[in-house]
mmCIF file of C-alpha atoms in Angstrom:
data_model
loop_
_atom_site.group_PDB
_atom_site.id
_atom_site.type_symbol
_atom_site.label_atom_id
_atom_site.label_comp_id
_atom_site.label_asym_id
_atom_site.label_seq_id
_atom_site.Cartn_x
_atom_site.Cartn_y
_atom_site.Cartn_z
ATOM 1 C CA MET A 1 51.114 127.834 58.620
ATOM 2 C CA LYS A 2 54.305 128.562 56.719
ATOM 3 C CA ARG A 3 56.091 126.468 58.738
ATOM 4 C CA LYS A 4 53.721 123.516 58.572
ATOM 5 C CA LEU A 5 53.406 124.031 54.732
ATOM 6 C CA TRP A 6 57.574 124.209 54.699
ATOM 7 C CA MET A 7 57.621 120.657 56.747
ATOM 8 C CA GLY A 8 54.781 118.728 54.586
ATOM 9 C CA MET A 9 56.930 119.862 51.215
ATOM 10 C CA THR A 10 60.141 118.656 52.963
ATOM 11 C CA ILE A 11 58.551 115.526 54.398
ATOM 12 C CA GLY A 12 57.290 114.831 50.779
ATOM 13 C CA VAL A 13 60.628 115.280 49.109
ATOM 14 C CA VAL A 14 62.758 113.613 51.444
ATOM 15 C CA ALA A 15 60.385 110.434 51.007
ATOM 16 C CA LEU A 16 60.352 110.391 47.416
ATOM 17 C CA GLY A 17 64.291 111.421 47.496
ATOM 18 C CA ALA A 18 64.799 107.850 49.482
ATOM 19 C CA THR A 19 62.307 106.053 47.500
ATOM 20 C CA LEU A 20 64.321 107.019 44.114
ATOM 21 C CA VAL A 21 67.365 106.222 45.646
ATOM 22 C CA GLY A 22 65.976 102.754 47.049
ATOM 23 C CA CYS A 23 64.909 101.843 43.820
ATOM 24 C CA SER A 24 68.280 103.088 41.837
ATOM 25 C CA SER A 25 70.617 101.099 43.668
ATOM 26 C CA GLU A 26 71.950 97.867 42.033
ATOM 27 C CA LYS A 27 72.453 94.509 43.697
ATOM 28 C CA LYS A 28 75.851 92.873 42.891
ATOM 29 C CA GLU A 29 75.215 89.087 42.201
ATOM 30 C CA GLY A 30 77.651 86.390 43.619
ATOM 31 C CA ALA A 31 79.581 85.359 46.897
ATOM 32 C CA ALA A 32 82.641 87.586 45.923
ATOM 33 C CA ALA A 33 81.134 91.060 44.896
ATOM 34 C CA GLY A 34 82.784 93.804 46.385
ATOM 35 C CA THR A 35 86.081 92.190 46.078
ATOM 36 C CA THR A 36 89.233 91.645 43.996
ATOM 37 C CA ALA A 37 91.308 88.867 43.366
ATOM 38 C CA THR A 38 93.606 89.937 46.296
ATOM 39 C CA ASN A 39 90.572 89.765 48.316
ATOM 40 C CA ALA A 40 90.796 93.162 49.459
ATOM 41 C CA PRO A 41 87.724 95.023 49.611
ATOM 42 C CA LYS A 42 86.992 97.698 46.441
ATOM 43 C CA GLU A 43 86.533 101.414 47.068
ATOM 44 C CA SER A 44 83.143 102.456 46.158
ATOM 45 C CA ALA A 45 82.584 105.429 44.471
ATOM 46 C CA PRO A 46 80.381 108.029 46.226
ATOM 47 C CA ALA A 47 76.762 107.442 45.932
ATOM 48 C CA LYS A 48 74.906 109.385 42.873
ATOM 49 C CA ARG A 49 72.562 112.072 43.900
ATOM 50 C CA GLY A 50 68.818 111.866 42.174
ATOM 51 C CA ASN A 51 67.377 115.275 40.733
ATOM 52 C CA VAL A 52 63.995 115.966 41.430
ATOM 53 C CA THR A 53 61.831 119.147 40.323
ATOM 54 C CA VAL A 54 58.925 120.504 42.345
ATOM 55 C CA SER A 55 56.265 123.256 41.767
ATOM 56 C CA MET A 56 55.220 125.620 44.082
ATOM 57 C CA TYR A 57 52.711 128.218 44.545
ATOM 58 C CA ASP A 58 54.640 131.779 44.692
ATOM 59 C CA ARG A 59 52.588 133.654 46.384
ATOM 60 C CA GLY A 60 55.617 136.450 47.573
ATOM 61 C CA GLY A 61 55.965 135.123 50.873
ATOM 62 C CA VAL A 62 59.710 134.667 50.461
ATOM 63 C CA PRO A 63 61.554 138.117 51.968
ATOM 64 C CA ALA A 64 64.297 139.718 49.669
ATOM 65 C CA SER A 65 66.558 138.708 52.491
ATOM 66 C CA GLU A 66 65.819 135.518 52.359
ATOM 67 C CA GLY A 67 66.764 135.061 48.714
ATOM 68 C CA SER A 68 63.747 133.532 46.418
ATOM 69 C CA TYR A 69 61.343 130.523 46.181
ATOM 70 C CA GLU A 70 64.327 128.764 44.444
ATOM 71 C CA GLU A 71 67.291 129.646 46.418
ATOM 72 C CA ASN A 72 67.023 130.155 50.395
ATOM 73 C CA ARG A 73 68.058 128.632 53.687
ATOM 74 C CA TRP A 74 65.480 126.044 53.241
ATOM 75 C CA THR A 75 66.225 125.008 49.996
ATOM 76 C CA LYS A 76 70.241 124.909 50.234
ATOM 77 C CA TRP A 77 68.973 122.779 53.490
ATOM 78 C CA ILE A 78 67.260 120.220 51.669
ATOM 79 C CA ASN A 79 69.740 120.001 49.266
ATOM 80 C CA GLN A 80 72.496 119.694 51.694
ATOM 81 C CA ASN A 81 70.869 116.733 53.569
ATOM 82 C CA GLY A 82 68.021 115.419 51.789
ATOM 83 C CA PRO A 83 68.932 112.375 49.450
ATOM 84 C CA VAL A 84 68.253 114.044 46.137
ATOM 85 C CA ASN A 85 68.965 117.498 44.503
ATOM 86 C CA VAL A 86 65.426 119.100 44.364
ATOM 87 C CA LYS A 87 64.951 122.124 42.098
ATOM 88 C CA TYR A 88 61.652 124.090 42.728
ATOM 89 C CA ILE A 89 59.503 125.980 40.009
ATOM 90 C CA PRO A 90 57.232 128.847 41.088
ATOM 91 C CA VAL A 91 54.203 129.099 39.918
ATOM 92 C CA LEU A 92 51.963 132.114 40.392
ATOM 93 C CA ARG A 93 48.968 131.275 42.097
ATOM 94 C CA GLY A 94 46.534 132.933 39.522
ATOM 95 C CA GLU A 95 48.244 131.845 37.130
ATOM 96 C CA SER A 96 48.881 128.148 37.867
ATOM 97 C CA THR A 97 46.699 126.517 35.046
ATOM 98 C CA LYS A 98 48.261 128.546 32.506
ATOM 99 C CA LYS A 99 51.728 128.448 33.295
ATOM 100 C CA LEU A 100 51.394 124.044 34.401
ATOM 101 C CA ASN A 101 50.041 123.975 30.502
ATOM 102 C CA VAL A 102 53.169 125.650 28.871
ATOM 103 C CA LEU A 103 55.346 123.272 30.748
ATOM 104 C CA PHE A 104 53.551 119.790 30.081
ATOM 105 C CA ALA A 105 52.781 120.979 26.297
ATOM 106 C CA SER A 106 56.695 121.985 26.067
ATOM 107 C CA GLY A 107 57.923 118.395 27.787
ATOM 108 C CA SER A 108 59.633 120.310 30.981
ATOM 109 C CA ALA A 109 56.748 120.141 33.481
ATOM 110 C CA PRO A 110 58.127 119.264 37.024
ATOM 111 C CA ASP A 111 58.401 115.789 38.587
ATOM 112 C CA ILE A 112 56.086 116.722 41.344
ATOM 113 C CA VAL A 113 53.234 119.153 40.881
ATOM 114 C CA ASN A 114 51.634 120.313 43.997
ATOM 115 C CA ARG A 115 48.280 121.385 43.078
ATOM 116 C CA VAL A 116 45.140 122.518 45.198
ATOM 117 C CA GLN A 117 41.541 122.307 44.409
ATOM 118 C CA HIS A 118 39.244 124.115 46.554
ATOM 119 C CA ALA A 119 35.621 123.798 46.285
ATOM 120 C CA PHE A 120 33.600 126.554 47.333
ATOM 121 C CA PRO A 121 29.789 126.512 47.574
#
């Protein structure tokens, strides 16, 4: 179950990052774009990586040997291999409404909010 959750989050963040990077690329106009007066190609600067913040439920499931929700082997892998830098904001499941309200009111809400509503009869 945890693997499916991590894979789903990874795919979602990578897809969002690809969308952000694709939307932010600039197109150069003109036939001589990318060349100088001597007709030699310009060296391009490395692509700038975007930043994304994501909320995630803190259920105390990360062992101390792995790190924390913000910094563990999976978050490092996502940030090294993904198109954007991802910052995770852990939210306790029982206090999610309260914490998210505070984050929204302070103007520091995450870019992506994972919120699951369960309907119990």
